[in-house]
Amino acid sequence: MSVNLRGKNFLKILDYSADEIRYLLELSKNFKNMKRAGVRHDFLKGKNIVLLFEKTSTRTRCSFEVAGNDLGLGVTYLDPGSSQMGKKESIKDTARVLGRMYDGIEYRGYSQWIVEDLAKYAKVPVWNGLTDDFHPTQMLADLLTIEEKFGRIEGLNFTYMGDARNNMGNSLMVTCAKMGLNFTACAPKELFPDEKLVKECEMIAKESGGSIRLTEDIEEGTTGAHIIYTDIWVSMGEPEEVWDSRIKLLKSYQVNKKVMENAAKHAIFMHCLPSFHDTNTTIGAQIAEKFGIREMEVTDEVFESAQSVVFDEAENRMHTIKAVLYATLC
Ligand code: CP
Ligand code: NVA
């Protein structure tokens, strides 16, 4: 079946079929090879995109900028302080203005409805660079990394430890369901994903040959896992006050040597980053002082180990975002 994504939004993985995702991964591999070989690929010269960031970013912003530049695109970056969006101008009006000037719009921010609304009114492709609910561009980078490490995606056992109802937990569960992986959310009950989304993913997994499991039991949840994945315990946009309760809920779900030893023999460790694996950050140091913990969701030992593929994932953000830009704008 041929895949054509021209003009399509990229708002959440739920909107994409497994074939479309595979197509984007193939395209990403081609772009990665071209970049490595120094082959020019400014196929989209003459087009322009705008990047709207209401939350901070290193990887996503740089990936969109570098991918855009490599493809020959003009790229405009707008942060919360430098646009009218939200404060003086509605999402609907912003979408209609930017849609007249740009060939595509990236949005990182809060509610999923904002990016869905932008897409509804912009009349050009809109890409979700992370909302409170989903982080779809991260999913492509993670799948590409998994395929590079295992030579396959389907049938692998994937365990996510941590806040399983945040944007990463939701997106990974959907992605695993679509692509036929066996997904386990290993978390305290309070942080299990939304029941409706779980049901939807169970239906999708039935079709793909994957499975969905939720467990509070760390030994059960990590035994035989090919991939152990975690994310920060408090996400962007959450109030500082939640650190206390989140640390209490999640400290036993830290990815450490014991967890990795319980996983499959050649298991890998993944993290979307940024990560609190030491005290070399302002927040990391503050948490250490206030709560007496020097490593949070992952120990420095695991983060720095040979099993950790976090910087491959980070690099793959750029190759996969390039594929999304190309496929939807070409
Ligand atoms: N993983 C990720 O989205 O990183 P940034 O927040 O730095 O963009
Ligand atoms: N859950 C994290 C992901 C960062 C890429 C956050 O939203 O802050």
Short mmCIF file of N, CA and C in Angstrom, two decimals, residues 157-264:
data_model
loop_
_atom_site.label_atom_id
_atom_site.label_comp_id
_atom_site.label_asym_id
_atom_site.label_seq_id
_atom_site.Cartn_x
_atom_site.Cartn_y
_atom_site.Cartn_z
N ASN A 157 9.42 -6.56 24.37
CA ASN A 157 8.77 -6.23 25.65
C ASN A 157 9.25 -4.87 26.12
N PHE A 158 8.31 -3.96 26.28
CA PHE A 158 8.62 -2.56 26.58
C PHE A 158 8.05 -2.19 27.94
N THR A 159 8.90 -1.76 28.87
CA THR A 159 8.41 -1.36 30.20
C THR A 159 8.68 0.11 30.45
N TYR A 160 7.61 0.84 30.76
CA TYR A 160 7.73 2.25 31.11
C TYR A 160 7.54 2.38 32.61
N MET A 161 8.53 2.99 33.30
CA MET A 161 8.44 3.17 34.76
C MET A 161 8.32 4.65 35.09
N GLY A 162 7.35 5.00 35.91
CA GLY A 162 7.24 6.40 36.31
C GLY A 162 5.81 6.89 36.20
N ASP A 163 5.66 8.17 35.87
CA ASP A 163 4.34 8.78 35.75
C ASP A 163 3.72 8.30 34.44
N ALA A 164 2.88 7.28 34.53
CA ALA A 164 2.39 6.62 33.31
C ALA A 164 1.18 7.33 32.72
N ARG A 165 0.77 8.46 33.31
CA ARG A 165 -0.36 9.18 32.71
C ARG A 165 0.07 10.54 32.19
N ASN A 166 1.38 10.73 32.01
CA ASN A 166 1.81 12.01 31.41
C ASN A 166 1.94 11.83 29.89
N ASN A 167 2.40 12.89 29.22
CA ASN A 167 2.51 12.85 27.76
C ASN A 167 3.36 11.67 27.25
N MET A 168 4.43 11.33 27.98
CA MET A 168 5.29 10.23 27.54
C MET A 168 4.62 8.87 27.78
N GLY A 169 4.06 8.70 28.98
CA GLY A 169 3.37 7.44 29.28
C GLY A 169 2.26 7.17 28.27
N ASN A 170 1.43 8.18 28.02
CA ASN A 170 0.33 8.03 27.05
C ASN A 170 0.85 7.68 25.67
N SER A 171 1.83 8.46 25.21
CA SER A 171 2.31 8.28 23.83
C SER A 171 2.99 6.94 23.65
N LEU A 172 3.76 6.52 24.64
CA LEU A 172 4.46 5.23 24.51
C LEU A 172 3.46 4.07 24.50
N MET A 173 2.41 4.17 25.32
CA MET A 173 1.40 3.10 25.33
C MET A 173 0.72 3.00 23.96
N VAL A 174 0.35 4.14 23.40
CA VAL A 174 -0.31 4.14 22.09
C VAL A 174 0.64 3.59 21.02
N THR A 175 1.89 4.06 21.06
CA THR A 175 2.87 3.66 20.04
C THR A 175 3.14 2.16 20.10
N CYS A 176 3.30 1.64 21.31
CA CYS A 176 3.55 0.20 21.45
C CYS A 176 2.33 -0.59 20.94
N ALA A 177 1.14 -0.10 21.27
CA ALA A 177 -0.08 -0.79 20.81
C ALA A 177 -0.12 -0.83 19.29
N LYS A 178 0.15 0.29 18.66
CA LYS A 178 0.10 0.38 17.19
C LYS A 178 1.13 -0.52 16.52
N MET A 179 2.34 -0.57 17.12
CA MET A 179 3.45 -1.23 16.44
C MET A 179 3.70 -2.66 16.93
N GLY A 180 2.81 -3.19 17.74
CA GLY A 180 2.89 -4.60 18.13
C GLY A 180 3.91 -4.93 19.19
N LEU A 181 4.19 -3.99 20.10
CA LEU A 181 5.08 -4.30 21.23
C LEU A 181 4.22 -4.66 22.44
N ASN A 182 4.84 -5.35 23.39
CA ASN A 182 4.14 -5.68 24.64
C ASN A 182 4.46 -4.59 25.65
N PHE A 183 3.48 -3.73 25.90
CA PHE A 183 3.70 -2.55 26.74
C PHE A 183 3.31 -2.82 28.18
N THR A 184 4.21 -2.48 29.10
CA THR A 184 3.89 -2.54 30.53
C THR A 184 4.10 -1.16 31.14
N ALA A 185 3.06 -0.66 31.81
CA ALA A 185 3.25 0.55 32.63
C ALA A 185 3.51 0.05 34.04
N CYS A 186 4.70 0.32 34.55
CA CYS A 186 5.07 -0.12 35.89
C CYS A 186 5.11 1.13 36.78
N ALA A 187 4.03 1.30 37.55
CA ALA A 187 3.84 2.57 38.25
C ALA A 187 2.88 2.37 39.41
N PRO A 188 2.87 3.31 40.36
CA PRO A 188 1.83 3.23 41.40
C PRO A 188 0.45 3.50 40.77
N LYS A 189 -0.57 2.88 41.32
CA LYS A 189 -1.94 2.98 40.77
C LYS A 189 -2.38 4.42 40.51
N GLU A 190 -1.98 5.31 41.42
CA GLU A 190 -2.37 6.73 41.29
C GLU A 190 -1.87 7.32 39.97
N LEU A 191 -0.81 6.74 39.41
CA LEU A 191 -0.22 7.30 38.19
C LEU A 191 -0.43 6.39 36.98
N PHE A 192 -1.40 5.50 37.06
CA PHE A 192 -1.76 4.68 35.90
C PHE A 192 -2.39 5.57 34.83
N PRO A 193 -2.26 5.18 33.55
CA PRO A 193 -2.88 6.00 32.50
C PRO A 193 -4.41 5.97 32.58
N ASP A 194 -5.00 6.94 31.91
CA ASP A 194 -6.45 7.09 31.83
C ASP A 194 -7.11 5.80 31.30
N GLU A 195 -8.16 5.36 32.00
CA GLU A 195 -8.80 4.07 31.65
C GLU A 195 -9.31 4.01 30.21
N LYS A 196 -9.85 5.14 29.75
CA LYS A 196 -10.41 5.18 28.39
C LYS A 196 -9.29 4.96 27.35
N LEU A 197 -8.15 5.59 27.60
CA LEU A 197 -7.03 5.44 26.67
C LEU A 197 -6.48 4.00 26.74
N VAL A 198 -6.48 3.43 27.94
CA VAL A 198 -6.01 2.05 28.09
C VAL A 198 -6.89 1.12 27.26
N LYS A 199 -8.21 1.30 27.38
CA LYS A 199 -9.16 0.45 26.63
C LYS A 199 -8.91 0.59 25.12
N GLU A 200 -8.73 1.83 24.68
CA GLU A 200 -8.50 2.09 23.25
C GLU A 200 -7.22 1.38 22.79
N CYS A 201 -6.18 1.46 23.63
CA CYS A 201 -4.90 0.84 23.27
C CYS A 201 -5.03 -0.69 23.26
N GLU A 202 -5.83 -1.23 24.18
CA GLU A 202 -6.02 -2.69 24.20
C GLU A 202 -6.66 -3.17 22.90
N MET A 203 -7.60 -2.38 22.40
CA MET A 203 -8.26 -2.72 21.12
C MET A 203 -7.23 -2.67 19.98
N ILE A 204 -6.42 -1.61 19.97
CA ILE A 204 -5.42 -1.45 18.90
C ILE A 204 -4.40 -2.59 18.98
N ALA A 205 -3.99 -2.93 20.21
CA ALA A 205 -2.99 -3.98 20.39
C ALA A 205 -3.50 -5.34 19.93
N LYS A 206 -4.79 -5.57 20.07
CA LYS A 206 -5.39 -6.83 19.61
C LYS A 206 -5.13 -7.02 18.12
N GLU A 207 -5.24 -5.92 17.37
CA GLU A 207 -5.04 -5.95 15.92
C GLU A 207 -3.56 -6.14 15.57
N SER A 208 -2.67 -5.49 16.34
CA SER A 208 -1.25 -5.46 15.96
C SER A 208 -0.47 -6.66 16.50
N GLY A 209 -1.07 -7.39 17.45
CA GLY A 209 -0.34 -8.50 18.07
C GLY A 209 0.42 -8.07 19.32
N GLY A 210 0.25 -6.83 19.73
CA GLY A 210 0.90 -6.35 20.95
C GLY A 210 0.02 -6.61 22.16
N SER A 211 0.42 -6.03 23.31
CA SER A 211 -0.40 -6.20 24.51
C SER A 211 -0.16 -5.01 25.45
N ILE A 212 -1.11 -4.84 26.37
CA ILE A 212 -1.03 -3.74 27.34
C ILE A 212 -1.17 -4.34 28.73
N ARG A 213 -0.26 -3.95 29.63
CA ARG A 213 -0.35 -4.44 31.01
C ARG A 213 -0.03 -3.27 31.96
N LEU A 214 -0.77 -3.17 33.05
CA LEU A 214 -0.48 -2.15 34.06
C LEU A 214 -0.15 -2.90 35.34
N THR A 215 0.95 -2.56 35.99
CA THR A 215 1.28 -3.23 37.24
C THR A 215 2.01 -2.30 38.20
N GLU A 216 1.77 -2.54 39.49
CA GLU A 216 2.51 -1.78 40.51
C GLU A 216 3.76 -2.55 40.92
N ASP A 217 3.83 -3.81 40.53
CA ASP A 217 4.89 -4.72 40.99
C ASP A 217 6.14 -4.57 40.11
N ILE A 218 7.22 -4.11 40.72
CA ILE A 218 8.42 -3.80 39.94
C ILE A 218 9.07 -5.06 39.37
N GLU A 219 9.12 -6.12 40.17
CA GLU A 219 9.75 -7.34 39.66
C GLU A 219 8.96 -7.91 38.48
N GLU A 220 7.65 -7.99 38.66
CA GLU A 220 6.79 -8.50 37.59
C GLU A 220 6.87 -7.60 36.34
N GLY A 221 6.88 -6.31 36.57
CA GLY A 221 6.84 -5.35 35.45
C GLY A 221 8.12 -5.28 34.66
N THR A 222 9.24 -5.64 35.26
CA THR A 222 10.52 -5.46 34.55
C THR A 222 11.14 -6.79 34.09
N THR A 223 10.63 -7.91 34.58
CA THR A 223 11.21 -9.21 34.20
C THR A 223 11.10 -9.41 32.68
N GLY A 224 12.21 -9.67 32.06
CA GLY A 224 12.21 -9.98 30.62
C GLY A 224 12.01 -8.79 29.70
N ALA A 225 12.05 -7.59 30.25
CA ALA A 225 11.85 -6.40 29.39
C ALA A 225 13.07 -6.20 28.49
N HIS A 226 12.79 -5.94 27.20
CA HIS A 226 13.89 -5.60 26.29
C HIS A 226 14.25 -4.12 26.39
N ILE A 227 13.22 -3.34 26.75
CA ILE A 227 13.42 -1.89 26.84
C ILE A 227 12.87 -1.41 28.18
N ILE A 228 13.71 -0.71 28.93
CA ILE A 228 13.25 -0.04 30.15
C ILE A 228 13.30 1.46 29.87
N TYR A 229 12.15 2.12 30.01
CA TYR A 229 12.02 3.52 29.66
C TYR A 229 11.54 4.30 30.87
N THR A 230 12.09 5.49 31.08
CA THR A 230 11.53 6.34 32.14
C THR A 230 11.55 7.80 31.69
N ASP A 231 10.91 8.63 32.48
CA ASP A 231 10.82 10.07 32.19
C ASP A 231 10.91 10.81 33.52
N ILE A 232 11.09 12.11 33.46
CA ILE A 232 11.14 12.88 34.71
C ILE A 232 9.83 12.72 35.50
N TRP A 233 9.92 12.89 36.81
CA TRP A 233 8.77 12.61 37.68
C TRP A 233 7.75 13.76 37.71
N VAL A 234 8.23 14.97 37.42
CA VAL A 234 7.31 16.12 37.38
C VAL A 234 7.50 16.80 36.02
N SER A 235 6.42 16.88 35.27
CA SER A 235 6.52 17.40 33.89
C SER A 235 6.39 18.91 33.84
N MET A 236 6.80 19.46 32.72
CA MET A 236 6.68 20.91 32.50
C MET A 236 5.22 21.32 32.67
N GLY A 237 5.02 22.43 33.34
CA GLY A 237 3.65 22.94 33.52
C GLY A 237 3.03 22.48 34.83
N GLU A 238 3.59 21.46 35.49
CA GLU A 238 3.05 21.02 36.78
C GLU A 238 3.59 21.93 37.89
N PRO A 239 2.79 22.18 38.94
CA PRO A 239 3.27 23.08 40.00
C PRO A 239 4.39 22.44 40.82
N GLU A 240 5.29 23.28 41.30
CA GLU A 240 6.43 22.81 42.10
C GLU A 240 6.02 21.98 43.31
N GLU A 241 4.83 22.31 43.86
CA GLU A 241 4.37 21.63 45.08
C GLU A 241 4.21 20.12 44.88
N VAL A 242 4.07 19.66 43.64
CA VAL A 242 3.84 18.21 43.48
C VAL A 242 5.09 17.37 43.68
N TRP A 243 6.27 18.02 43.71
CA TRP A 243 7.51 17.24 43.87
C TRP A 243 7.44 16.31 45.08
N ASP A 244 6.97 16.86 46.19
CA ASP A 244 6.95 16.10 47.44
C ASP A 244 6.17 14.78 47.28
N SER A 245 4.92 14.89 46.84
CA SER A 245 4.09 13.69 46.72
C SER A 245 4.60 12.78 45.59
N ARG A 246 5.12 13.37 44.52
CA ARG A 246 5.60 12.57 43.38
C ARG A 246 6.83 11.75 43.78
N ILE A 247 7.71 12.37 44.57
CA ILE A 247 8.91 11.63 45.01
C ILE A 247 8.48 10.46 45.88
N LYS A 248 7.52 10.71 46.76
CA LYS A 248 7.04 9.62 47.64
C LYS A 248 6.46 8.49 46.79
N LEU A 249 5.67 8.86 45.77
CA LEU A 249 5.02 7.84 44.93
C LEU A 249 6.02 7.07 44.06
N LEU A 250 7.03 7.79 43.57
CA LEU A 250 7.86 7.18 42.52
C LEU A 250 9.25 6.72 42.93
N LYS A 251 9.64 7.02 44.18
CA LYS A 251 11.06 6.71 44.47
C LYS A 251 11.38 5.22 44.35
N SER A 252 10.43 4.36 44.61
CA SER A 252 10.74 2.93 44.46
C SER A 252 10.69 2.49 42.99
N TYR A 253 10.24 3.39 42.10
CA TYR A 253 10.18 3.04 40.66
C TYR A 253 11.38 3.61 39.90
N GLN A 254 12.42 3.97 40.64
CA GLN A 254 13.65 4.46 40.00
C GLN A 254 14.28 3.34 39.16
N VAL A 255 14.79 3.70 37.99
CA VAL A 255 15.51 2.71 37.18
C VAL A 255 16.95 2.63 37.71
N ASN A 256 17.29 1.50 38.29
CA ASN A 256 18.63 1.30 38.86
C ASN A 256 19.20 -0.03 38.39
N LYS A 257 20.36 -0.38 38.91
CA LYS A 257 21.07 -1.58 38.47
C LYS A 257 20.19 -2.84 38.66
N LYS A 258 19.49 -2.87 39.78
CA LYS A 258 18.65 -4.04 40.09
C LYS A 258 17.55 -4.21 39.03
N VAL A 259 16.96 -3.10 38.64
CA VAL A 259 15.91 -3.13 37.60
C VAL A 259 16.50 -3.65 36.29
N MET A 260 17.66 -3.11 35.91
CA MET A 260 18.26 -3.51 34.64
C MET A 260 18.68 -4.98 34.68
N GLU A 261 19.11 -5.45 35.85
CA GLU A 261 19.51 -6.87 35.96
C GLU A 261 18.30 -7.80 35.85
N ASN A 262 17.16 -7.29 36.24
CA ASN A 262 15.94 -8.10 36.17
C ASN A 262 15.36 -8.14 34.75
N ALA A 263 15.79 -7.18 33.91
CA ALA A 263 15.29 -7.10 32.53
C ALA A 263 15.96 -8.18 31.68
N ALA A 264 15.63 -8.21 30.38
CA ALA A 264 16.23 -9.20 29.48
C ALA A 264 17.75 -8.98 29.38
#
